[in-house]
Amino acid sequence: MLSLHGFQPSLSSFMGMDWPVRSLWPEITSLYRHGEELQELKRSLEQLEKLQDKILEEIQLMPPSQEIYPVACTMEKEGSGFALTLDTKDFSPEELSVRQVGRKLHVSGKSEKKQEDGKGSYSFRTQEFRRVFDLPQGVNPEAVTCSMADGKLYIQ
């Protein structure tokens, strides 16, 4: 072991302080310590698996939502006009938008419904569509009208 007595007095004052010590050799830990860490990791994974099973079980108990189909539409040319019909039975008039931009019709709808299961949980069901139609040649864009009846949107 080195003694401070052999150093010059100017260096001995620095050597007496606590210097930051850095190990150049990796710290050796016992296999027992690694075993404890592995056991803790295993317990955590088991808890996660239980939680995952519980979540999947609750999802399976939820009633299946209704099938979602794309909004059906038909377009017919009627003389100098046209008739566009969209099946929008899942949407209220407030949830629909019909805009005309130049010779294009932009039709969209968005419906959000909150469903409660009676146990304090709830889910949201969102249904949305967007369609763009070109006005046929010869149709006056100023004369286009739309109405809604029996779950159908009529644009003429």
Tab-separated table of C-alpha atoms in Angstrom:
chain	number	residue	atom	x	y	z
A	1	MET	CA	0.000	0.000	0.000
A	2	LEU	CA	1.220	3.477	-0.779
A	3	SER	CA	1.992	5.907	1.972
A	4	LEU	CA	1.362	9.632	1.769
A	5	HIS	CA	4.666	10.270	3.513
A	6	GLY	CA	6.686	9.621	0.362
A	7	PHE	CA	4.883	12.305	-1.684
A	8	GLN	CA	5.762	15.938	-1.782
A	9	PRO	CA	3.833	18.076	0.723
A	10	SER	CA	1.936	19.860	-2.092
A	11	LEU	CA	0.487	16.526	-3.339
A	12	SER	CA	-0.247	15.074	0.076
A	13	SER	CA	-3.063	17.604	0.646
A	14	PHE	CA	-4.860	16.339	-2.509
A	15	MET	CA	-4.362	12.700	-1.650
A	16	GLY	CA	-5.963	13.097	1.750
A	17	MET	CA	-9.348	14.051	0.210
A	18	ASP	CA	-11.970	11.543	-0.807
A	19	TRP	CA	-11.527	11.195	-4.502
A	20	PRO	CA	-14.223	9.731	-6.691
A	21	VAL	CA	-13.447	6.074	-7.024
A	22	ARG	CA	-14.292	4.255	-10.206
A	23	SER	CA	-13.967	0.544	-10.543
A	24	LEU	CA	-12.342	-0.694	-13.706
A	25	TRP	CA	-13.504	-4.243	-13.042
A	26	PRO	CA	-17.220	-5.184	-13.237
A	27	GLU	CA	-18.955	-5.646	-9.933
A	28	ILE	CA	-19.379	-9.266	-9.029
A	29	THR	CA	-22.801	-10.242	-7.734
A	30	SER	CA	-23.732	-13.588	-6.403
A	31	LEU	CA	-25.854	-16.028	-8.335
A	32	TYR	CA	-28.282	-15.897	-5.434
A	33	ARG	CA	-28.921	-12.176	-6.139
A	34	HIS	CA	-29.583	-12.924	-9.827
A	35	GLY	CA	-31.953	-15.697	-8.772
A	36	GLU	CA	-33.923	-13.266	-6.578
A	37	GLU	CA	-34.242	-10.816	-9.475
A	38	LEU	CA	-35.420	-13.585	-11.800
A	39	GLN	CA	-38.026	-14.717	-9.254
A	40	GLU	CA	-39.313	-11.149	-8.932
A	41	LEU	CA	-39.491	-10.854	-12.718
A	42	LYS	CA	-41.366	-14.160	-12.903
A	43	ARG	CA	-43.915	-12.950	-10.296
A	44	SER	CA	-44.435	-9.729	-12.267
A	45	LEU	CA	-45.039	-11.677	-15.477
A	46	GLU	CA	-47.545	-13.937	-13.710
A	47	GLN	CA	-49.443	-10.870	-12.460
A	48	LEU	CA	-49.485	-9.416	-15.984
A	49	GLU	CA	-50.820	-12.704	-17.375
A	50	LYS	CA	-53.617	-12.718	-14.768
A	51	LEU	CA	-54.506	-9.132	-15.652
A	52	GLN	CA	-54.490	-9.935	-19.365
A	53	ASP	CA	-56.739	-12.981	-18.792
A	54	LYS	CA	-59.171	-10.847	-16.770
A	55	ILE	CA	-59.318	-8.176	-19.488
A	56	LEU	CA	-59.881	-10.767	-22.225
A	57	GLU	CA	-62.581	-12.436	-20.127
A	58	GLU	CA	-64.424	-9.117	-19.721
A	59	ILE	CA	-64.157	-8.414	-23.440
A	60	GLN	CA	-65.683	-11.807	-24.248
A	61	LEU	CA	-68.601	-11.097	-21.884
A	62	MET	CA	-69.449	-7.873	-23.717
A	63	PRO	CA	-72.311	-8.195	-26.197
A	64	PRO	CA	-71.070	-8.175	-29.777
A	65	SER	CA	-71.725	-4.919	-31.558
A	66	GLN	CA	-73.882	-4.818	-34.614
A	67	GLU	CA	-72.253	-5.495	-37.943
A	68	ILE	CA	-71.112	-2.307	-39.598
A	69	TYR	CA	-71.759	-2.100	-43.295
A	70	PRO	CA	-70.624	0.625	-45.648
A	71	VAL	CA	-73.262	3.198	-46.554
A	72	ALA	CA	-74.983	1.878	-49.675
A	73	CYS	CA	-75.718	4.341	-52.458
A	74	THR	CA	-77.294	4.379	-55.906
A	75	MET	CA	-76.994	7.059	-58.566
A	76	GLU	CA	-79.371	7.298	-61.519
A	77	LYS	CA	-79.518	9.739	-64.396
A	78	GLU	CA	-83.009	11.135	-64.929
A	79	GLY	CA	-83.253	13.117	-68.155
A	80	SER	CA	-81.324	16.328	-67.540
A	81	GLY	CA	-81.104	15.611	-63.807
A	82	PHE	CA	-79.910	12.842	-61.520
A	83	ALA	CA	-80.992	11.028	-58.362
A	84	LEU	CA	-78.550	9.977	-55.666
A	85	THR	CA	-79.837	7.831	-52.789
A	86	LEU	CA	-77.765	6.891	-49.724
A	87	ASP	CA	-78.846	4.457	-47.010
A	88	THR	CA	-78.237	6.493	-43.854
A	89	LYS	CA	-80.527	4.698	-41.378
A	90	ASP	CA	-77.839	4.725	-38.650
A	91	PHE	CA	-77.471	8.527	-38.810
A	92	SER	CA	-79.684	11.381	-37.678
A	93	PRO	CA	-80.028	14.477	-39.910
A	94	GLU	CA	-77.772	16.410	-37.492
A	95	GLU	CA	-74.992	13.846	-38.005
A	96	LEU	CA	-74.989	14.243	-41.810
A	97	SER	CA	-73.297	16.846	-43.973
A	98	VAL	CA	-73.825	17.528	-47.689
A	99	ARG	CA	-71.571	20.136	-49.288
A	100	GLN	CA	-71.158	21.167	-52.875
A	101	VAL	CA	-67.714	22.251	-54.031
A	102	GLY	CA	-67.734	23.192	-57.690
A	103	ARG	CA	-69.111	20.174	-59.550
A	104	LYS	CA	-68.452	17.769	-56.673
A	105	LEU	CA	-70.767	16.686	-53.869
A	106	HIS	CA	-69.131	15.891	-50.528
A	107	VAL	CA	-71.405	13.714	-48.385
A	108	SER	CA	-70.302	12.662	-44.903
A	109	GLY	CA	-71.739	11.410	-41.656
A	110	LYS	CA	-70.474	10.689	-38.170
A	111	SER	CA	-72.370	8.962	-35.389
A	112	GLU	CA	-71.135	8.409	-31.832
A	113	LYS	CA	-73.174	6.365	-29.383
A	114	LYS	CA	-72.363	5.658	-25.741
A	115	GLN	CA	-73.383	2.208	-24.496
A	116	GLU	CA	-73.455	1.343	-20.782
A	117	ASP	CA	-73.327	-2.221	-19.491
A	118	GLY	CA	-75.061	-1.477	-16.171
A	119	LYS	CA	-71.960	-2.354	-14.129
A	120	GLY	CA	-70.382	1.081	-14.296
A	121	SER	CA	-68.523	0.460	-17.558
A	122	TYR	CA	-69.377	1.931	-20.909
A	123	SER	CA	-68.132	1.904	-24.475
A	124	PHE	CA	-68.405	4.217	-27.446
A	125	ARG	CA	-69.484	3.133	-30.900
A	126	THR	CA	-68.380	5.426	-33.693
A	127	GLN	CA	-69.527	5.114	-37.284
A	128	GLU	CA	-68.293	7.456	-39.973
A	129	PHE	CA	-68.342	7.717	-43.760
A	130	ARG	CA	-67.211	10.153	-46.445
A	131	ARG	CA	-68.112	10.024	-50.118
A	132	VAL	CA	-67.389	12.374	-53.011
A	133	PHE	CA	-69.556	12.349	-56.140
A	134	ASP	CA	-69.109	14.164	-59.443
A	135	LEU	CA	-72.201	15.958	-60.697
A	136	PRO	CA	-73.179	14.545	-64.094
A	137	GLN	CA	-72.693	16.769	-67.138
A	138	GLY	CA	-75.717	18.892	-67.886
A	139	VAL	CA	-76.819	19.117	-64.232
A	140	ASN	CA	-77.156	22.664	-62.951
A	141	PRO	CA	-75.222	22.853	-59.628
A	142	GLU	CA	-77.610	25.611	-58.436
A	143	ALA	CA	-80.623	23.282	-58.765
A	144	VAL	CA	-79.292	20.452	-56.538
A	145	THR	CA	-81.479	19.699	-53.489
A	146	CYS	CA	-81.404	17.094	-50.743
A	147	SER	CA	-83.959	15.584	-48.381
A	148	MET	CA	-84.201	12.719	-45.927
A	149	ALA	CA	-86.969	10.167	-45.407
A	150	ASP	CA	-87.242	6.582	-44.147
A	151	GLY	CA	-83.535	6.374	-43.280
A	152	LYS	CA	-82.447	7.419	-46.761
A	153	LEU	CA	-80.766	10.601	-47.952
A	154	TYR	CA	-82.023	11.783	-51.351
A	155	ILE	CA	-80.001	14.219	-53.461
A	156	GLN	CA	-81.534	15.422	-56.762
